[in-house]
Amino acid sequence: MSIAAPFLVLLVLGGLAAYHRMRLAPWVAMSAAGLVVCWLFGASPAATIVAAVLLAIVAMPLLVPGIRLGFVTKPLFAAYRKVLPPLSETERVALEAGTVGWEGELFGGKPDWNVLFAQPKPTLREDEQAFLDGPVEELCRMVDDWEITHVHADLQPELWDYIKTNRFFGMIVPKEYGGLGFTALGNHKVIEKLASISSVVSSTVGVPNSLGPAELLMHYGTTEQKDYYLPRLADGREVPCFGLTGPWAGSDATSIPDYGIVCMGDWNGARVVGVKLTFDKRYITLAPVATLIGLAFRMYDPDHLLGEKDDIGITLALLPRDTVGVEIGRRAMPLNSPFQNGPIRGKDVFIPLSQLIGGEAYAGKGWQMLVECLSIGRSITLPSTASGGARMGARVPGAYARIRKQFGLSVGRFEGVEEALARIGGNAYTITALAEASAAAVARGELPAVPSTISKYHCTEMGRELVKDAMDIHGGKGIILGPKNYLGRAWQASPIGITVEGANIMTRSLMIFGQGAILCHPWVLKEMKAANNADAAQGLREFDAALFGHIGFAISNAVRSLWFGITGATLGKAPGDEYTKRYFRKLNRYSAVLALLADTSMLLLGGKLKFKESLSGRLGDVLSQLYIASAMLKRYQDQGSPAADRPLLAWAFHNAMHKLELSLSAALRNFPVRPVGWLLWALVFPLGRRAVAPSDRLSRKVASILMTPGEARERIGRGAFLTPGPNNPAGRVDSYLPAVVAAEPIERKFQKALKGHEVEAHDFASQLALAVSRGWITADERRQLEQLREMTIDTISVDDFEASALRSSGYAAAVASPGERAAA
């Protein structure tokens, strides 16, 4: 037997143990047994002894706790405490506020898919479904988006009344306070449906049910605050807004300059302890119509009326609109989307301590309160809005591309349009799965800090890409604004979601991986807590357990990354059926790769990693695509693994893996420590990059799904408001598709007959009459073609106006003569 055999046995058995994450003792026993077998089968005695000594040198210090703690862990513990970067209060609160769900498994390098499959299928309650089928459907029928966006620049009074009367503002308020008490999933489905007809309506309804007074009061309010305000918020007597962002503090919300000084003051005829507030907020949704203002500010107590601290910290308060000194500024117009938005200001505005959310007990805890609620709100409103737009944006452009013809052919049959339709279908499949997954996480009681940022960022980004493709397909139909245009306002408003609730640039480059690297890692947070333990002896023991768990974890991920790279992730245990098993293997591979790169980056860069925003953003992309692909596979399984949806799933999955590999490649090619980057490349891509973008053949299948009535097309649009009506041109276009498809063979027969004979008639009606008289088509077929012409005209027609109708009333009043103004 070769002299190298004992060393090869150690290497193979070590790799096997690392791949399966065996504990240290079983690995040592298995390796020792392997060396004995080598000896018995004639391996070189000297080589076997050397291998055994190497095994003992590695194993003995680690297996004996006293030796390991005193000679290995203790010096490493001391060094770690010196280099551990200090956490700011903002970072500490953010890390402690969220919970870890499925994203923790993905960060672990060896996901337990049973954890994902054990999550219950998202299902609406009966009252939630009834609300969707009743009040939500009726509200959508009432909506005329052109009237909202162009004529009134606001919801019409009857819409405001209907929303308040039917408690749309109280969806999340518990039933005992007069609200609807919906789950996060029910909230998501309502916003999704409203967004498919009007983003102005969906944002108006969404904001009171997101981060704001109701959410904060439910979690932190005093009994008196809940009893008074929640019923009023539920039935619309109070319209809420929340002031966080200001001119000098946007994404850096903890640096808000708005302040409150603890002092004595007058309130309702009594002299009480309170806070004198000075603030300047902007971009506040619903501010112009709000009757109850939530406010974030930094609280100071220079006279020590409450205690010894001068700077109490960020605090949250409730201000009635009529509070003396509160100033509601003029309305802002966010990209011609006239949801109510504007600034709020105040100087020396006095409120009693009873107006602090949670009362005096929660003074200074505002940032923690906000972070905990942000992970809920960020999971619902914007992802749901993108999901509603995606469902409408998949169904209607698909129908339009089938109905609209050029050169005698549906435009959807041209390969360039097929590419755009495929992106729409794939992105819609992805957005809807991701938005539902984040809502379901909240409904299960999680505070999904990392998934909420993933969902907000990627749903809004993909939503922007989707509406761009839809605009390209519609051409002139998409750019001419008017009552018949169902895309133009969505195109105008698409950057709004990119900007609000944390700008997407900051979300990607700082938040997704920045939070995930510590919060989701199985060992890092434990090591940090051990290092900060006031009991040094206990901290040392905790650090010992975490450190060697971490070392084994890192070795395992390196081995798994290399093995999956060599085999192309075609081998290994994986869940799923014969169709999806290959997808799960790919996710196993990239989960190990993510864990490997995260460990390496944190080890080499330490606290500097937070300033390596490009690297952090790319690693965040990897985590995001893993989470997104998991959400798609879970939804596919929950829906019964429908074969008709496979092209959509395949396109979306391959697109996600292609994006993931591009981000991995960029991270490795630009890794700050170049030799380490080369080594990581060899482990991650030993045979080079393999993931490719979806093929043209697959894209053609996806485009066909969107242009053909069927179960897959029905599912992708389920939840959007597509009821045809005078105020819903998108619903009308979508409803035409079955009749258009049925009429196409007749249309081809008719066109062929016209080309094959000399026909003097030139107008369509005369040609139809001639075709019937000559027996080319029947009378019934003629009626089908006449109906097809009517549907096509309605589909492609656009609006035009008198010049005066396009001038705003304010402009008209400004340019009118004195006599005209007097007459008006």
Tab-separated table of C-alpha atoms in Angstrom, residues 118 142 228 286 336 386 439 443 496 565 814:
chain	number	residue	atom	x	y	z
A	118	ALA	CA	-43.071	22.746	8.360
A	142	MET	CA	-65.452	52.759	-7.077
A	228	TYR	CA	-59.024	56.052	23.709
A	286	LEU	CA	-51.105	61.446	5.249
A	336	ASN	CA	-47.466	63.046	-9.791
A	386	ALA	CA	-45.317	45.688	-5.692
A	439	ALA	CA	-46.261	38.562	5.199
A	443	ALA	CA	-48.406	36.258	10.570
A	496	ILE	CA	-41.256	56.040	-4.851
A	565	GLY	CA	-18.373	23.031	-6.944
A	814	ALA	CA	-53.457	82.646	-12.008
